[in-house]
C-alpha atoms as a PDB file:
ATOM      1  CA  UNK A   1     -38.220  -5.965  74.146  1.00  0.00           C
ATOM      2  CA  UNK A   2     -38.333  -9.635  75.662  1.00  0.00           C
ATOM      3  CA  UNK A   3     -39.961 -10.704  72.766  1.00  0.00           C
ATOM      4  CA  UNK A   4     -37.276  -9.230  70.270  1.00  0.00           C
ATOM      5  CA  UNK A   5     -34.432 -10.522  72.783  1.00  0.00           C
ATOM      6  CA  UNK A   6     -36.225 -13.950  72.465  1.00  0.00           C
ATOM      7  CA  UNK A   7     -36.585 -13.603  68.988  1.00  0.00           C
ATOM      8  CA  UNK A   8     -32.581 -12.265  68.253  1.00  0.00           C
ATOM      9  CA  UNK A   9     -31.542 -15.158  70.706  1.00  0.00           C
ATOM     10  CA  UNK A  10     -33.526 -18.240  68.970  1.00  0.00           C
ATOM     11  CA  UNK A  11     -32.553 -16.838  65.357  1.00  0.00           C
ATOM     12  CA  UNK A  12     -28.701 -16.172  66.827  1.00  0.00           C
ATOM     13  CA  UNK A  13     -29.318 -20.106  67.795  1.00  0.00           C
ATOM     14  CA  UNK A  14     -30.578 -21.156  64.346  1.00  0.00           C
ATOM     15  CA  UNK A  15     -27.818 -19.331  62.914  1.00  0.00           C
ATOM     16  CA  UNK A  16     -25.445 -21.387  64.654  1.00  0.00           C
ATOM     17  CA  UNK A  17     -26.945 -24.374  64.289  1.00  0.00           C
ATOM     18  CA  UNK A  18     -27.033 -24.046  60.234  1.00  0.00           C
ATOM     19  CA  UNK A  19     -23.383 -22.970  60.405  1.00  0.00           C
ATOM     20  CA  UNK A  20     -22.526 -26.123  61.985  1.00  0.00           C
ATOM     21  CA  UNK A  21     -24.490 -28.095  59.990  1.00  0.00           C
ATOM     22  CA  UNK A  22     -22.975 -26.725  57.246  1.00  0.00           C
ATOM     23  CA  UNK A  23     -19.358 -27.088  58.452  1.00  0.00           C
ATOM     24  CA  UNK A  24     -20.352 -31.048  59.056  1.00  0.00           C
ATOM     25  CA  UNK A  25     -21.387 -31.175  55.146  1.00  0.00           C
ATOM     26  CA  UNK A  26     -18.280 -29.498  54.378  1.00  0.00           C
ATOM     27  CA  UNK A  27     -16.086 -31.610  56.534  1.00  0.00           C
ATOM     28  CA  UNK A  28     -18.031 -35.067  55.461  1.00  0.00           C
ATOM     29  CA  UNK A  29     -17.167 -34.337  51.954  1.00  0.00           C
ATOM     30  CA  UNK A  30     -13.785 -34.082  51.792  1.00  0.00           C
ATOM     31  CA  UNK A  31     -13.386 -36.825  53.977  1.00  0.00           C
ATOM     32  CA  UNK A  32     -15.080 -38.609  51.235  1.00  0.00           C
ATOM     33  CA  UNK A  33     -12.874 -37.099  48.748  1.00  0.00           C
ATOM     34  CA  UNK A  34      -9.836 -38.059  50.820  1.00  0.00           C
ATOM     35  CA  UNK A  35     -11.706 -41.544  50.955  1.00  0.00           C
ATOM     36  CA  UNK A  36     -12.055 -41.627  47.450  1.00  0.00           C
ATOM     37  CA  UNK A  37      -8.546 -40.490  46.890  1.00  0.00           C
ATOM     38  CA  UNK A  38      -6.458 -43.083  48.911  1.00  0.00           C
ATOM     39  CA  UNK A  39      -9.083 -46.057  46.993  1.00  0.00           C
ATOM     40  CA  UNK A  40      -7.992 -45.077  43.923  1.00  0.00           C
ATOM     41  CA  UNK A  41      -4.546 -44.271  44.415  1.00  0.00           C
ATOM     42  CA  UNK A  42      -4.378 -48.265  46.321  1.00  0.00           C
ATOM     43  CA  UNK A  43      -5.751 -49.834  43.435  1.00  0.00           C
ATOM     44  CA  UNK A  44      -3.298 -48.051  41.197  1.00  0.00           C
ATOM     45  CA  UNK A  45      -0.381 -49.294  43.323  1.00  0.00           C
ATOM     46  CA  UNK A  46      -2.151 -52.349  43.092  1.00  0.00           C
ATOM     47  CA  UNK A  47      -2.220 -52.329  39.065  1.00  0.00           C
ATOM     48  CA  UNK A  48       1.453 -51.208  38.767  1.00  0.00           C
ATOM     49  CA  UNK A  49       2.316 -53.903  41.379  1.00  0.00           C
ATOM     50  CA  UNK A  50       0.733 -56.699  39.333  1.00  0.00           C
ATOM     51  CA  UNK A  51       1.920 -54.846  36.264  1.00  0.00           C
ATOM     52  CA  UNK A  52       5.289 -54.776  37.515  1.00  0.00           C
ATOM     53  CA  UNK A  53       5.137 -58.484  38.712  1.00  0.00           C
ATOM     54  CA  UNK A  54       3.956 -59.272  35.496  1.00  0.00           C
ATOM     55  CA  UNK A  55       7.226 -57.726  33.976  1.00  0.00           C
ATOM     56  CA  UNK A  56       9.150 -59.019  36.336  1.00  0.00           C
ATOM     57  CA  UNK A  57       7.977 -62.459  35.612  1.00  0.00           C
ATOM     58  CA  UNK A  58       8.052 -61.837  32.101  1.00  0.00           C
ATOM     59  CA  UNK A  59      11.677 -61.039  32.156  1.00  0.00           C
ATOM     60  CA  UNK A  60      12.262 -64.122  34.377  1.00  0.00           C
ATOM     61  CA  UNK A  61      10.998 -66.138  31.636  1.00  0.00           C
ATOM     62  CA  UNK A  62      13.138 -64.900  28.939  1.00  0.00           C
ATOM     63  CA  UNK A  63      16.361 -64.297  30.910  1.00  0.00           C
ATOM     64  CA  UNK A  64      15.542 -68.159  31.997  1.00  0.00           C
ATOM     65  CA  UNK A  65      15.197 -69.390  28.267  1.00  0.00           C
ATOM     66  CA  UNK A  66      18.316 -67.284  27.420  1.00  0.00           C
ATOM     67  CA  UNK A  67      20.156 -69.290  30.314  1.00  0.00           C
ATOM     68  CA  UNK A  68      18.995 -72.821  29.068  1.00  0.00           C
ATOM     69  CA  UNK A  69      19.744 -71.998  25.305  1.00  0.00           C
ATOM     70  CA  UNK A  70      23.145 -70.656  26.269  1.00  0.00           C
ATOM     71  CA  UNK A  71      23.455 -73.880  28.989  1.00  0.00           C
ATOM     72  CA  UNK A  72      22.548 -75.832  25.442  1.00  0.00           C
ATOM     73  CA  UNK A  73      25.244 -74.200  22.963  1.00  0.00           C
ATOM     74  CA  UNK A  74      28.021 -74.393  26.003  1.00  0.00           C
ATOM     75  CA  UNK A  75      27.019 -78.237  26.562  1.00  0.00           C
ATOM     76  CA  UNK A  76      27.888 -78.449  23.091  1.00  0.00           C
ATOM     77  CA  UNK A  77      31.106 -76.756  22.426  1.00  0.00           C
ATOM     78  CA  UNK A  78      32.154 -78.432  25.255  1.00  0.00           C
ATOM     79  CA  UNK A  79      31.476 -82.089  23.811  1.00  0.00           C
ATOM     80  CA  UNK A  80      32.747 -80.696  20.654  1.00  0.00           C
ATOM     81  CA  UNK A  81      36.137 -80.018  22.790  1.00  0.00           C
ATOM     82  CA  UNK A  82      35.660 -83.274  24.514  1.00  0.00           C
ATOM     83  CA  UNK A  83      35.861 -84.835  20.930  1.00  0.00           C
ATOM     84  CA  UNK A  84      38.425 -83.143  19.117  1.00  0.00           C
ATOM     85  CA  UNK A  85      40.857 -84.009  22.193  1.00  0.00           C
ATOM     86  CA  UNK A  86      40.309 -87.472  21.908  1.00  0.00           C
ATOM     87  CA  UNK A  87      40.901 -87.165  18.747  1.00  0.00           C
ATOM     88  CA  UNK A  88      44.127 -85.732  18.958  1.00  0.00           C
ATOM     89  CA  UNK A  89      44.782 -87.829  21.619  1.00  0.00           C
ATOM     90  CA  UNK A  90      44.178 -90.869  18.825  1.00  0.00           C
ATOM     91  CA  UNK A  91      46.232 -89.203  16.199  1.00  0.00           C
ATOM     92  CA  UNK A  92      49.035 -88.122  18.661  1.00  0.00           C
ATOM     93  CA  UNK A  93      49.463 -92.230  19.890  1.00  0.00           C
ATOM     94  CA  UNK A  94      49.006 -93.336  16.588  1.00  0.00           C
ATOM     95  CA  UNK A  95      51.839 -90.720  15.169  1.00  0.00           C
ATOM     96  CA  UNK A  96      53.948 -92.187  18.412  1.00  0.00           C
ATOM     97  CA  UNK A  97      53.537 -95.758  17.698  1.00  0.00           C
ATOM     98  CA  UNK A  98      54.280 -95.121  13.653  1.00  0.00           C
ATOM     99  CA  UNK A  99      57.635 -93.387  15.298  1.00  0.00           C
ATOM    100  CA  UNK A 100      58.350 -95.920  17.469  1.00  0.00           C
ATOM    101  CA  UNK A 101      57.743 -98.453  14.227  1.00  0.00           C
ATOM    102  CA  UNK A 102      59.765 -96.885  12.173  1.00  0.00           C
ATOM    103  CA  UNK A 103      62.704 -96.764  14.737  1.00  0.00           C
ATOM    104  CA  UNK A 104      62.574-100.194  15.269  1.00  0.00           C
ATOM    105  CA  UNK A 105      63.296-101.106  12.032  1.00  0.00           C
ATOM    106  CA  UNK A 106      65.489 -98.725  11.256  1.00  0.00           C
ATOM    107  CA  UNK A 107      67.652 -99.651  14.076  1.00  0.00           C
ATOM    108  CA  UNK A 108      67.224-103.162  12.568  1.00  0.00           C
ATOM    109  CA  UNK A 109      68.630-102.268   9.812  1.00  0.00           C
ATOM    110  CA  UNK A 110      71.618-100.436  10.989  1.00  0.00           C
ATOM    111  CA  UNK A 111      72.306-103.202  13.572  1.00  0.00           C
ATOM    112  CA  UNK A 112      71.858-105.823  10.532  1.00  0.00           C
ATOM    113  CA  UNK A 113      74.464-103.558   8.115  1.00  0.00           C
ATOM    114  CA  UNK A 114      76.883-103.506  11.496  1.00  0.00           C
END
């Protein structure tokens, strides 16, 4: 009976052993997996990020070319305004010294029919 006790005991043992050997296998792989899982989901945060920087950048570009062209075409209506003031202005001092002509010798002429 010592011999089967031994026997039972050192298999009982094995048996244990293998079972915690196997749990270890079990555990190492899905810490792998979970290894595996948070690389791949930090590069794709990674790609997006660059992605999205890309876009971002992208969109910086154009809304800056939109500003400058739009800087541009304001810059120019208001020289245009600049211009057709003075001109105005030009017209609206000649038209005041053609009145102030035109008084003159009309009150010439009254004063020389007086």
């Amino acid at each position: 009976m010592d011999i089967h006790n031994s026997v039972t005991f050192v298999v009982g043992v094995i048996t244990i052993f293998s079972a915690i050997y196997k749990l270890a296998q079990i555990e190492s792989s899905i810490n792998t997996k979970i290894a595996n899982l948070e690389s791949n989901i930090n590069s794709r945060i990674a790609n997006l990020e660059a992605a999205n920087f890309i876009t971002v950048d992208n969109l910086k570009d154009k809304f800056n070319d939109k500003f400058i062209a739009l800087d541009r075409k304001v810059d120019i209506h208001l020289q245009d305004y600049t211009n057709y003031k003075e001109a105005l202005l030009l017209q609206h001092n000649g038209l005041i010294d053609v009145i102030k002509h035109n008084w003159s010798k009309t009150e010439k002429l009254f004063n020389n029919r007086s």
